[in-house]
Coordinates of C-alpha atoms and ligand atoms in Angstrom, one line a residue:
M1 CA -122.6 93.0 206.3
A2 CA -123.2 90.0 208.5
K3 CA -120.3 88.1 207.1
I4 CA -117.9 90.9 207.4
L5 CA -118.9 91.9 210.9
E6 CA -118.6 88.3 212.0
L7 CA -115.2 88.0 210.3
K8 CA -114.2 91.0 212.4
G9 CA -115.5 89.5 215.6
D10 CA -118.2 92.2 216.0
N11 CA -121.2 92.1 218.3
P12 CA -123.0 88.8 217.6
F13 CA -126.4 90.5 218.1
K14 CA -125.6 92.9 215.3
V15 CA -124.5 90.0 213.1
R16 CA -127.7 88.1 213.7
A17 CA -129.8 91.2 213.0
Y18 CA -128.3 91.6 209.5
L19 CA -128.8 87.9 208.8
R20 CA -132.4 88.0 209.9
A21 CA -133.1 91.0 207.7
A22 CA -131.3 89.4 204.7
R23 CA -133.4 86.3 205.0
S24 CA -136.7 88.1 205.1
I25 CA -135.6 90.3 202.1
E26 CA -134.8 87.1 200.2
A27 CA -138.2 85.7 200.9
L28 CA -140.0 88.9 199.6
N29 CA -142.1 88.6 196.5
S30 CA -141.3 92.2 195.4
E31 CA -138.2 94.1 194.8
L32 CA -137.2 96.4 197.7
S33 CA -136.8 99.3 195.2
E34 CA -140.4 98.9 194.2
L35 CA -141.6 99.0 197.8
I36 CA -139.6 102.1 198.4
E37 CA -141.0 103.7 195.2
K38 CA -144.5 103.0 196.4
G39 CA -143.7 104.6 199.7
E40 CA -144.3 101.5 201.8
D41 CA -143.0 101.2 205.3
L42 CA -140.1 98.7 205.2
K43 CA -140.2 98.4 209.0
K44 CA -143.3 96.2 208.4
I45 CA -141.0 93.5 207.1
E46 CA -139.9 91.1 209.7
G47 CA -136.4 91.8 211.0
I48 CA -136.1 95.3 209.5
G49 CA -135.9 98.1 212.0
K50 CA -135.1 101.8 211.8
E51 CA -131.4 101.4 211.3
I52 CA -131.5 98.7 208.6
E53 CA -134.3 100.5 206.8
A54 CA -132.1 103.6 206.6
K55 CA -129.2 101.5 205.2
I56 CA -131.4 99.9 202.6
K57 CA -132.6 103.3 201.5
E58 CA -129.0 104.5 201.2
L59 CA -128.0 101.5 199.2
I60 CA -130.9 101.6 196.8
G61 CA -130.8 105.4 196.5
T62 CA -127.1 105.8 196.0
G63 CA -125.7 102.4 195.0
H64 CA -123.3 102.6 198.0
L65 CA -123.4 101.8 201.6
S66 CA -121.0 103.8 203.7
A67 CA -121.3 101.4 206.7
Y68 CA -120.3 98.5 204.4
E69 CA -117.3 100.4 203.0
K70 CA -116.2 101.3 206.5
A71 CA -116.6 97.7 207.8
K72 CA -114.6 96.4 204.8
K73 CA -111.6 98.6 205.5
G74 CA -108.6 96.8 206.7
I75 CA -109.8 93.4 205.5
P76 CA -107.7 92.0 202.6
S77 CA -110.0 91.4 199.7
S78 CA -108.5 87.9 199.2
L79 CA -109.8 87.0 202.7
L80 CA -113.3 88.1 201.6
G81 CA -112.7 85.7 198.7
L82 CA -112.5 82.8 201.2
L83 CA -116.1 83.5 202.2
E84 CA -117.1 82.4 198.7
I85 CA -116.0 78.8 199.4
P86 CA -119.1 76.7 199.9
G87 CA -119.4 75.7 203.5
L88 CA -116.8 77.9 204.9
G89 CA -118.2 80.5 207.4
P90 CA -116.7 83.8 208.6
K91 CA -115.9 82.6 212.1
T92 CA -113.7 79.8 210.7
V93 CA -112.1 82.2 208.2
A94 CA -111.3 84.6 211.0
A95 CA -109.7 81.9 213.1
L96 CA -107.7 80.5 210.2
H97 CA -106.4 84.0 209.4
K98 CA -105.5 84.7 213.0
K99 CA -103.9 81.4 213.9
L100 CA -102.3 80.3 210.6
G101 CA -102.0 83.6 208.8
I102 CA -104.1 82.3 205.9
K103 CA -105.0 85.1 203.5
D104 CA -106.3 83.5 200.3
V105 CA -107.6 80.3 198.7
N106 CA -104.2 79.0 197.7
G107 CA -102.9 79.4 201.2
L108 CA -105.9 77.7 202.6
E109 CA -105.5 74.8 200.2
A110 CA -101.8 74.3 200.9
A111 CA -102.5 74.3 204.7
A112 CA -105.4 71.8 204.3
R113 CA -103.3 69.5 202.3
K114 CA -100.6 69.5 205.0
N115 CA -103.3 68.7 207.6
K116 CA -102.7 72.0 209.4
L117 CA -106.3 73.0 209.7
I118 CA -107.2 70.3 212.2
G119 CA -107.8 71.6 215.7
I120 CA -108.4 75.2 214.6
A121 CA -111.9 76.5 215.2
N122 CA -113.1 72.9 216.0
I123 CA -112.0 71.7 212.5
R124 CA -111.7 67.9 212.4
E125 CA -110.7 65.7 209.5
K126 CA -114.1 65.6 207.8
A127 CA -114.4 69.4 208.0
Q128 CA -110.9 69.8 206.5
A129 CA -111.8 67.4 203.6
N130 CA -115.0 69.4 203.1
I131 CA -113.0 72.6 202.8
L132 CA -110.9 71.0 200.0
K133 CA -114.1 69.9 198.3
G134 CA -115.5 73.5 198.6
I135 CA -112.3 74.9 197.0
E136 CA -112.6 72.5 194.1
I137 CA -116.2 73.5 193.5
L138 CA -115.3 77.1 193.6
R139 CA -112.5 76.6 191.1
R140 CA -114.6 74.5 188.8
G141 CA -116.8 77.5 188.8
R142 CA -119.1 77.9 185.9
E143 CA -117.7 75.2 183.6
R144 CA -120.6 74.1 181.4
I145 CA -121.1 71.1 179.2
P146 CA -123.1 70.6 176.0
L147 CA -126.8 69.8 176.4
K148 CA -126.5 66.5 174.7
T149 CA -123.7 65.2 176.9
A150 CA -125.6 66.2 180.1
F151 CA -128.8 64.8 178.7
S152 CA -127.4 61.3 178.2
I153 CA -125.8 61.3 181.7
A154 CA -129.0 62.4 183.3
E155 CA -131.1 59.9 181.4
E156 CA -128.9 57.1 182.5
L157 CA -129.0 58.2 186.1
K158 CA -132.8 58.6 185.9
S159 CA -133.3 55.0 184.7
Y160 CA -130.9 53.8 187.4
L161 CA -132.9 55.6 190.1
A162 CA -136.3 54.8 188.7
V163 CA -135.7 51.1 189.4
S164 CA -136.0 51.7 193.2
S165 CA -139.5 50.9 194.5
A166 CA -139.1 53.9 196.8
V167 CA -139.3 56.3 193.8
E168 CA -142.9 57.3 193.1
K169 CA -142.2 60.0 190.5
I170 CA -139.0 61.2 189.0
E171 CA -138.1 64.1 186.7
I172 CA -135.0 65.9 185.5
A173 CA -135.4 69.6 186.4
G174 CA -133.2 72.7 186.0
S175 CA -131.7 74.0 182.9
L176 CA -131.7 70.5 181.4
R177 CA -135.5 70.5 181.5
R178 CA -135.5 73.9 179.9
R179 CA -133.1 72.4 177.2
K180 CA -130.4 75.2 177.6
E181 CA -127.6 74.7 175.1
T182 CA -125.1 74.2 177.9
I183 CA -125.6 72.8 181.3
G184 CA -123.9 73.6 184.6
D185 CA -125.3 70.8 186.7
I186 CA -128.0 68.2 186.7
D187 CA -131.0 68.5 189.0
I188 CA -133.1 65.5 189.7
L189 CA -136.4 65.6 191.5
I190 CA -138.0 62.6 193.1
A191 CA -141.3 62.1 195.0
S192 CA -141.0 59.5 197.7
S193 CA -142.2 58.7 201.2
R194 CA -138.9 56.8 201.8
P195 CA -136.3 59.5 201.1
Q196 CA -133.5 57.6 202.9
E197 CA -133.9 54.6 200.7
V198 CA -133.8 56.8 197.6
G199 CA -130.7 58.6 198.9
K200 CA -129.0 55.3 199.6
R201 CA -129.5 54.2 196.0
F202 CA -128.4 57.6 194.7
L203 CA -125.1 57.3 196.6
A204 CA -124.6 53.8 195.4
Y205 CA -124.4 55.0 191.8
P206 CA -121.3 53.5 190.3
H207 CA -119.9 56.6 188.6
I208 CA -119.4 58.9 191.5
K209 CA -116.2 60.9 191.8
K210 CA -117.0 62.7 195.0
V211 CA -120.0 63.0 197.3
L212 CA -120.7 66.7 198.2
A213 CA -123.8 66.5 200.3
E214 CA -125.9 64.0 202.0
G215 CA -128.9 65.2 204.0
E216 CA -132.3 63.6 204.5
T217 CA -133.9 64.9 201.4
K218 CA -130.9 66.6 199.6
Y219 CA -128.0 64.8 198.1
S220 CA -125.4 65.8 195.7
F221 CA -122.2 64.3 194.0
I222 CA -119.8 64.9 191.2
T223 CA -119.9 62.2 188.5
S224 CA -116.8 60.8 187.0
F225 CA -117.6 63.1 184.0
N226 CA -117.0 66.1 186.5
L227 CA -120.6 67.0 186.4
Q228 CA -122.4 67.9 189.6
V229 CA -125.7 66.2 190.2
D230 CA -128.2 67.5 192.8
L231 CA -131.0 65.3 194.0
R232 CA -134.1 66.6 195.9
I233 CA -136.6 64.3 197.4
V234 CA -140.1 65.7 198.1
D235 CA -143.5 64.6 199.2
K236 CA -145.7 63.5 196.3
R237 CA -148.2 66.3 197.2
S238 CA -145.5 68.9 196.6
F239 CA -144.0 67.4 193.5
G240 CA -145.5 69.8 190.9
A241 CA -144.6 72.9 193.0
A242 CA -141.1 71.5 193.5
L243 CA -140.7 70.7 189.8
L244 CA -141.8 74.2 188.9
Y245 CA -139.4 75.7 191.5
F246 CA -136.3 73.6 190.5
T247 CA -136.9 74.0 186.8
G248 CA -136.5 77.7 187.0
S249 CA -135.2 79.8 185.5
K250 CA -134.5 82.0 188.5
D251 CA -135.8 85.1 186.7
F252 CA -138.9 83.2 185.7
N253 CA -139.5 82.1 189.2
I254 CA -139.2 85.6 190.6
S255 CA -141.7 87.0 188.1
L256 CA -144.1 84.1 188.7
R257 CA -144.0 84.6 192.4
R258 CA -144.8 88.3 191.9
I259 CA -147.7 87.5 189.7
A260 CA -149.0 85.0 192.3
Q261 CA -148.7 87.6 195.0
E262 CA -150.6 90.1 193.0
Q263 CA -153.4 87.6 192.7
G264 CA -153.4 86.9 196.4
Y265 CA -151.4 83.7 196.4
K266 CA -148.0 82.6 197.5
I267 CA -146.1 79.9 195.7
N268 CA -142.9 78.1 196.8
E269 CA -141.4 74.7 196.3
Y270 CA -144.1 73.2 198.6
G271 CA -147.2 74.4 196.8
I272 CA -149.5 77.2 196.1
F273 CA -151.1 78.9 199.1
S274 CA -153.8 81.5 199.6
L275 CA -152.6 84.6 201.3
G276 CA -154.6 85.9 204.3
P277 CA -154.6 85.7 208.0
S278 CA -153.3 82.1 207.7
L279 CA -151.7 80.4 204.8
K280 CA -153.9 77.7 203.2
K281 CA -152.4 75.2 200.9
L282 CA -154.5 75.0 197.7
G283 CA -152.4 72.6 195.6
G284 CA -149.0 71.6 194.4
E285 CA -149.1 68.0 193.3
K286 CA -149.0 69.0 189.6
E287 CA -147.4 71.9 187.9
K288 CA -150.5 72.5 185.8
E289 CA -152.6 73.2 188.9
I290 CA -150.4 76.2 189.8
F291 CA -150.7 77.7 186.3
N292 CA -154.5 77.1 186.5
F293 CA -154.7 78.9 189.9
L294 CA -152.8 81.9 188.4
K295 CA -155.3 81.9 185.5
M296 CA -152.7 81.5 182.9
R297 CA -151.7 79.0 180.2
Y298 CA -149.2 76.3 181.0
I299 CA -145.8 77.5 180.0
P300 CA -143.6 74.8 178.6
P301 CA -140.2 74.6 180.3
V302 CA -138.3 75.7 177.1
L303 CA -139.9 79.1 177.4
R304 CA -139.3 79.7 181.1
E305 CA -136.8 82.5 180.9
D306 CA -138.9 85.5 181.7
R307 CA -138.6 86.9 178.2
G308 CA -142.2 87.9 177.9
E309 CA -143.8 84.4 178.1
I310 CA -145.5 85.1 181.4
E311 CA -147.4 88.1 180.1
L312 CA -148.5 86.2 177.1
A313 CA -149.6 83.2 179.1
L314 CA -151.7 85.4 181.2
K315 CA -153.4 86.7 178.1
G316 CA -153.7 83.2 176.6
Q317 CA -151.4 84.1 173.8
L318 CA -148.3 81.9 174.0
P319 CA -146.6 81.4 170.7
L320 CA -147.4 78.1 168.9
L321 CA -144.0 76.3 168.9
V322 CA -142.6 74.0 166.3
K323 CA -143.1 70.4 167.2
P324 CA -140.9 67.4 166.3
K325 CA -143.5 66.0 164.0
D326 CA -143.6 69.2 162.0
V327 CA -140.0 68.6 160.8
K328 CA -139.8 66.8 157.5
G329 CA -136.1 66.6 157.0
D330 CA -132.5 67.3 158.0
L331 CA -130.8 69.9 155.8
H332 CA -127.2 69.4 156.7
V333 CA -125.4 66.0 156.9
H334 CA -122.1 64.7 155.5
S335 CA -121.5 61.4 153.7
N336 CA -118.4 59.4 153.1
Y337 CA -117.9 61.5 149.9
S338 CA -116.3 64.0 152.2
D339 CA -115.5 63.5 156.0
G340 CA -118.6 61.6 157.0
E341 CA -118.6 58.0 157.9
S342 CA -121.7 56.7 156.2
S343 CA -122.7 56.0 152.6
L344 CA -125.5 57.9 150.9
D345 CA -127.7 54.7 151.1
E346 CA -127.1 54.4 154.8
L347 CA -127.9 58.0 155.4
A348 CA -131.1 57.7 153.4
R349 CA -132.2 54.7 155.4
K350 CA -131.6 56.4 158.7
A351 CA -133.5 59.5 157.5
Q352 CA -136.5 57.3 156.6
E353 CA -136.3 55.6 160.0
R354 CA -136.6 59.0 161.5
G355 CA -139.7 59.7 159.5
Y356 CA -138.2 62.3 157.1
R357 CA -139.3 63.0 153.6
Y358 CA -136.0 64.4 152.6
L359 CA -132.3 64.7 153.6
A360 CA -129.8 67.2 152.3
V361 CA -126.3 65.6 151.9
C362 CA -124.0 68.6 152.0
D363 CA -120.4 67.5 151.7
H364 CA -117.5 69.9 151.9
S365 CA -116.2 71.9 148.9
Q366 CA -112.9 71.5 147.1
S367 CA -110.5 73.7 149.1
L368 CA -111.4 72.2 152.5
K369 CA -108.8 69.4 151.9
V370 CA -108.6 68.4 155.6
A371 CA -112.3 67.5 155.5
G372 CA -112.2 65.6 152.1
G373 CA -113.6 68.5 150.1
L374 CA -115.0 67.3 146.8
D375 CA -113.4 68.3 143.5
K376 CA -115.5 68.6 140.3
N377 CA -115.2 65.0 139.3
R378 CA -116.3 63.7 142.8
V379 CA -119.2 66.2 142.7
K380 CA -120.3 64.6 139.5
E381 CA -120.0 61.0 140.8
K382 CA -122.0 62.0 143.9
E383 CA -124.7 63.6 141.7
E384 CA -125.0 60.4 139.6
E385 CA -125.3 58.2 142.7
I386 CA -128.0 60.4 144.2
K387 CA -130.0 60.2 141.0
R388 CA -129.7 56.5 141.0
L389 CA -130.8 56.1 144.6
N390 CA -133.7 58.6 144.3
K391 CA -135.2 56.4 141.7
K392 CA -135.8 53.6 144.1
F393 CA -137.2 55.7 147.1
R394 CA -140.8 56.2 147.6
N395 CA -142.0 59.3 149.5
F396 CA -138.4 60.3 150.1
R397 CA -135.6 62.2 148.4
L398 CA -131.9 62.7 148.9
L399 CA -131.1 66.3 148.1
F400 CA -127.9 66.8 146.2
G401 CA -126.1 69.4 148.3
S402 CA -122.9 71.0 149.2
E403 CA -121.5 72.9 152.2
V404 CA -119.4 75.4 150.3
D405 CA -116.6 77.3 151.9
I406 CA -117.0 81.0 152.0
L407 CA -113.3 81.9 151.2
S408 CA -111.6 84.6 153.1
D409 CA -112.4 87.2 150.4
G410 CA -116.1 86.3 150.5
K411 CA -116.0 84.3 147.2
L412 CA -117.5 80.8 147.1
D413 CA -115.4 77.7 146.7
Y414 CA -116.9 76.4 143.4
P415 CA -117.4 78.2 140.1
P416 CA -121.0 79.1 139.1
A417 CA -121.2 76.1 136.7
V418 CA -120.7 73.7 139.6
L419 CA -122.8 75.6 142.1
E420 CA -125.8 75.6 139.7
R421 CA -125.9 71.8 139.7
F422 CA -126.7 71.4 143.4
D423 CA -130.2 71.2 144.7
I424 CA -129.1 73.0 147.8
V425 CA -126.1 75.0 148.8
I426 CA -125.0 75.9 152.3
G427 CA -122.4 78.6 152.7
A428 CA -120.0 78.2 155.6
I429 CA -116.9 79.7 157.1
H430 CA -114.3 77.2 158.2
T431 CA -111.1 79.2 158.0
G432 CA -109.8 82.7 158.7
F433 CA -111.8 83.1 162.0
K434 CA -109.3 85.8 163.1
Q435 CA -110.6 88.4 160.7
S436 CA -112.1 91.5 162.0
K437 CA -115.8 91.8 162.8
K438 CA -116.2 94.0 159.8
Q439 CA -114.4 91.6 157.4
L440 CA -116.3 88.5 158.7
T441 CA -119.6 90.3 158.4
K442 CA -118.8 91.4 154.9
R443 CA -117.7 87.9 154.0
I444 CA -121.0 86.3 155.1
I445 CA -123.0 89.0 153.4
S446 CA -121.3 88.5 150.1
A447 CA -122.2 84.8 150.3
I448 CA -125.8 85.8 151.0
K449 CA -125.8 88.1 148.0
S450 CA -124.1 85.6 145.7
G451 CA -127.4 84.2 144.5
Y452 CA -126.2 80.6 144.9
V453 CA -126.4 80.1 148.7
H454 CA -129.7 78.9 150.3
I455 CA -128.5 78.6 153.9
I456 CA -125.7 80.1 156.0
A457 CA -124.3 77.2 158.1
H458 CA -123.4 77.7 161.8
P459 CA -123.5 81.5 161.4
T460 CA -121.4 82.5 164.5
G461 CA -118.8 79.7 164.3
R462 CA -118.8 78.9 168.0
L463 CA -117.6 75.5 169.1
F464 CA -117.9 74.8 172.8
G465 CA -114.6 74.1 174.5
V466 CA -112.7 75.1 171.3
R467 CA -113.6 78.6 170.3
D468 CA -116.1 81.3 171.1
A469 CA -118.5 82.8 168.5
Y470 CA -116.7 85.3 166.3
E471 CA -117.9 88.8 166.4
L472 CA -120.4 89.7 163.7
D473 CA -122.6 92.6 163.0
F474 CA -125.6 90.4 163.4
E475 CA -128.2 93.1 162.6
K476 CA -126.6 93.5 159.2
I477 CA -126.6 89.8 158.5
I478 CA -130.3 89.5 159.5
Q479 CA -131.1 92.3 157.1
A480 CA -129.2 90.8 154.2
A481 CA -130.7 87.3 154.8
L482 CA -134.1 89.0 154.7
D483 CA -133.4 91.0 151.6
Y484 CA -132.0 88.0 149.7
N485 CA -134.3 85.3 151.1
V486 CA -131.4 83.2 152.5
A487 CA -132.0 81.0 155.6
L488 CA -129.9 81.1 158.7
E489 CA -129.0 77.7 160.1
I490 CA -129.6 76.4 163.6
N491 CA -126.8 73.9 163.6
C492 CA -127.8 71.1 166.0
Y493 CA -124.3 69.6 166.4
P494 CA -124.0 69.5 170.2
Q495 CA -120.7 71.5 170.3
R496 CA -122.2 74.2 168.1
M497 CA -125.9 74.8 168.7
D498 CA -125.5 77.8 166.5
L499 CA -127.5 80.1 166.1
D500 CA -128.4 80.2 169.7
D501 CA -132.0 80.8 171.0
I502 CA -131.7 84.5 171.3
K503 CA -130.2 85.1 167.9
A504 CA -132.6 82.7 166.3
R505 CA -135.5 84.5 167.8
A506 CA -134.2 87.9 166.7
A507 CA -133.8 86.6 163.1
A508 CA -137.3 85.1 163.1
E509 CA -138.9 88.2 164.5
K510 CA -137.5 90.2 161.5
G511 CA -139.0 87.6 159.2
V512 CA -135.8 85.6 158.3
V513 CA -136.4 81.9 157.8
L514 CA -134.3 79.4 159.6
S515 CA -133.1 75.9 158.9
L516 CA -132.3 72.9 161.1
G517 CA -129.2 70.9 160.2
T518 CA -127.4 68.3 162.4
D519 CA -124.1 68.6 160.6
A520 CA -124.0 64.8 161.2
H521 CA -120.8 63.0 160.3
C522 CA -122.2 59.6 161.3
L523 CA -125.7 58.1 161.6
E524 CA -125.9 58.6 165.4
H525 CA -125.3 62.3 165.0
M526 CA -128.6 62.6 163.1
D527 CA -130.5 62.2 166.3
A528 CA -129.2 65.5 167.6
L529 CA -132.0 67.1 165.5
D530 CA -134.2 66.8 168.6
F531 CA -132.0 69.2 170.5
G532 CA -132.1 71.6 167.5
I533 CA -135.9 71.5 167.8
S534 CA -135.8 72.4 171.5
L535 CA -133.4 75.2 170.7
A536 CA -135.8 76.5 168.0
Q537 CA -138.6 76.3 170.6
R538 CA -136.4 78.3 173.1
G539 CA -136.1 80.9 170.3
W540 CA -140.0 81.0 170.1
L541 CA -140.0 79.6 166.6
G542 CA -143.1 78.1 165.1
K543 CA -143.6 75.8 162.2
D544 CA -143.6 78.7 159.7
N545 CA -140.2 80.0 160.7
L546 CA -138.4 76.9 159.5
I547 CA -137.8 75.6 156.0
N548 CA -137.5 72.0 157.3
T549 CA -141.3 72.0 157.9
L550 CA -142.1 72.5 154.2
S551 CA -143.3 69.6 152.1
L552 CA -140.8 68.3 149.6
K553 CA -142.6 70.1 146.8
K554 CA -142.7 73.4 148.6
L555 CA -139.1 73.0 149.6
Y556 CA -138.1 72.4 146.0
Q557 CA -140.0 75.5 145.0
W558 CA -138.2 77.6 147.6
L559 CA -134.8 76.2 146.6
S560 CA -135.4 76.8 143.0
L561 CA -136.0 80.6 143.6
K562 CA -132.2 80.7 143.4
R563 CA -131.9 78.8 140.1
Ligands
ZN1 ZN1 -119.3 73.4 158.6
ZN2 ZN1 -121.0 70.6 158.0

């Protein structure tokens, strides 16, 4: 309302009244709808008078606000779109519309590029450049990049910043700390008593494409990889509270704030405070303190999504998550028998370096010619070599495996006589993605029922930046996997991360077992298993939900159920 009224040049007092009300509503710990339900007097909230209270009730009761509809009339919707540009206020939009006839983002961009904005509504060169930056950010929108890519960029930046003596503490926050599969931007949090010095170092980073903001404690730029990095500098005594706040998720924070308030506390990015006649700061230097005050278990960042973890932490019943050291092997890698770069021996050595007891080398099957699929003779050669190598290993085994194509009719890409020879068979769809949901579901289920397949690889087929997940009747697949004791894979390849956390959790809750596989095509790819583990943790998986945590002996037993 405030933005629209200002755009129309309405009474400034009215505009300010809406802004004030909006700000105090944003700062509330409870939903307005809840307050109304409880019959509370909204006028007790700062900035809310009789008139605005009536409007809130109308909006929450009916889903509409007649005053808003009325105010909007006559304003082109594209002009309202201009208000979405970061840093562009209604007054400027109104002036640009009036003086230059600008109606939409494209028009604004064209005018700015021709230097026409200067002089209007006090716009100078810098402000004009900022408007162009804002347009770019708006357009870039919600482009996201794979976790692994963002992680390496963030780690590099972190070590670059940590060198400065002004940095007392440094952490990567945001969705990266929660290990989401894709990342929109990087959040870095620093504790320092010399913020300007830190900011100076930040802005001297060599891979900056564009600086977006430089304040005293808040900086942000776009890297040459087109990724936005936001830096916050806080006082050491608030570091834990700020870390909690900037780690999110947003939903998690909202719920946690509500829990705090119910217990007589207020939490924000500066600390935890006791409510009462005057706010008293109780803590905030460490995240753990805040959880302790709220009488709940520490919630690891991977779980902070408000999917039931807060309730369980209050009861002291958080799930026991799988740990990196529980994982005894990678169950999906490729060798140079198919399209991988490394020999069996090299793969085995890398696996042992990572502390594994076993490694399943699952090369492609015969019809996948583009990926060097193995014919019967090559399968035999590979089998011989694995036998030979396994004789010399101690406490380690290569598993003779195959990633067998599930053909478009649901049949497997080798005859039974070949399939039987493998220690481990992964079924996968690599062609015919355009089939209907029904066909694709049937195809996967017939592989599950085949009696030869141990694991379904990358079950939904998504590949970031290339294709979305295909549609599947996932309930049916879960049921079939359960009935036939087939594992569903969490493919840790950074562009796949498939299954995702939500589907993995749904499968595990029904009792389906899962399997971690990096789908590595070179040695370096094998390190992506760590991201697969965090994905499994985000899916609430424990040690018992994954077959990779089995001892070699137990794994052989499980695999031999199909032989
Ligand atoms: Zn595959
Ligand atoms: Zn593969």
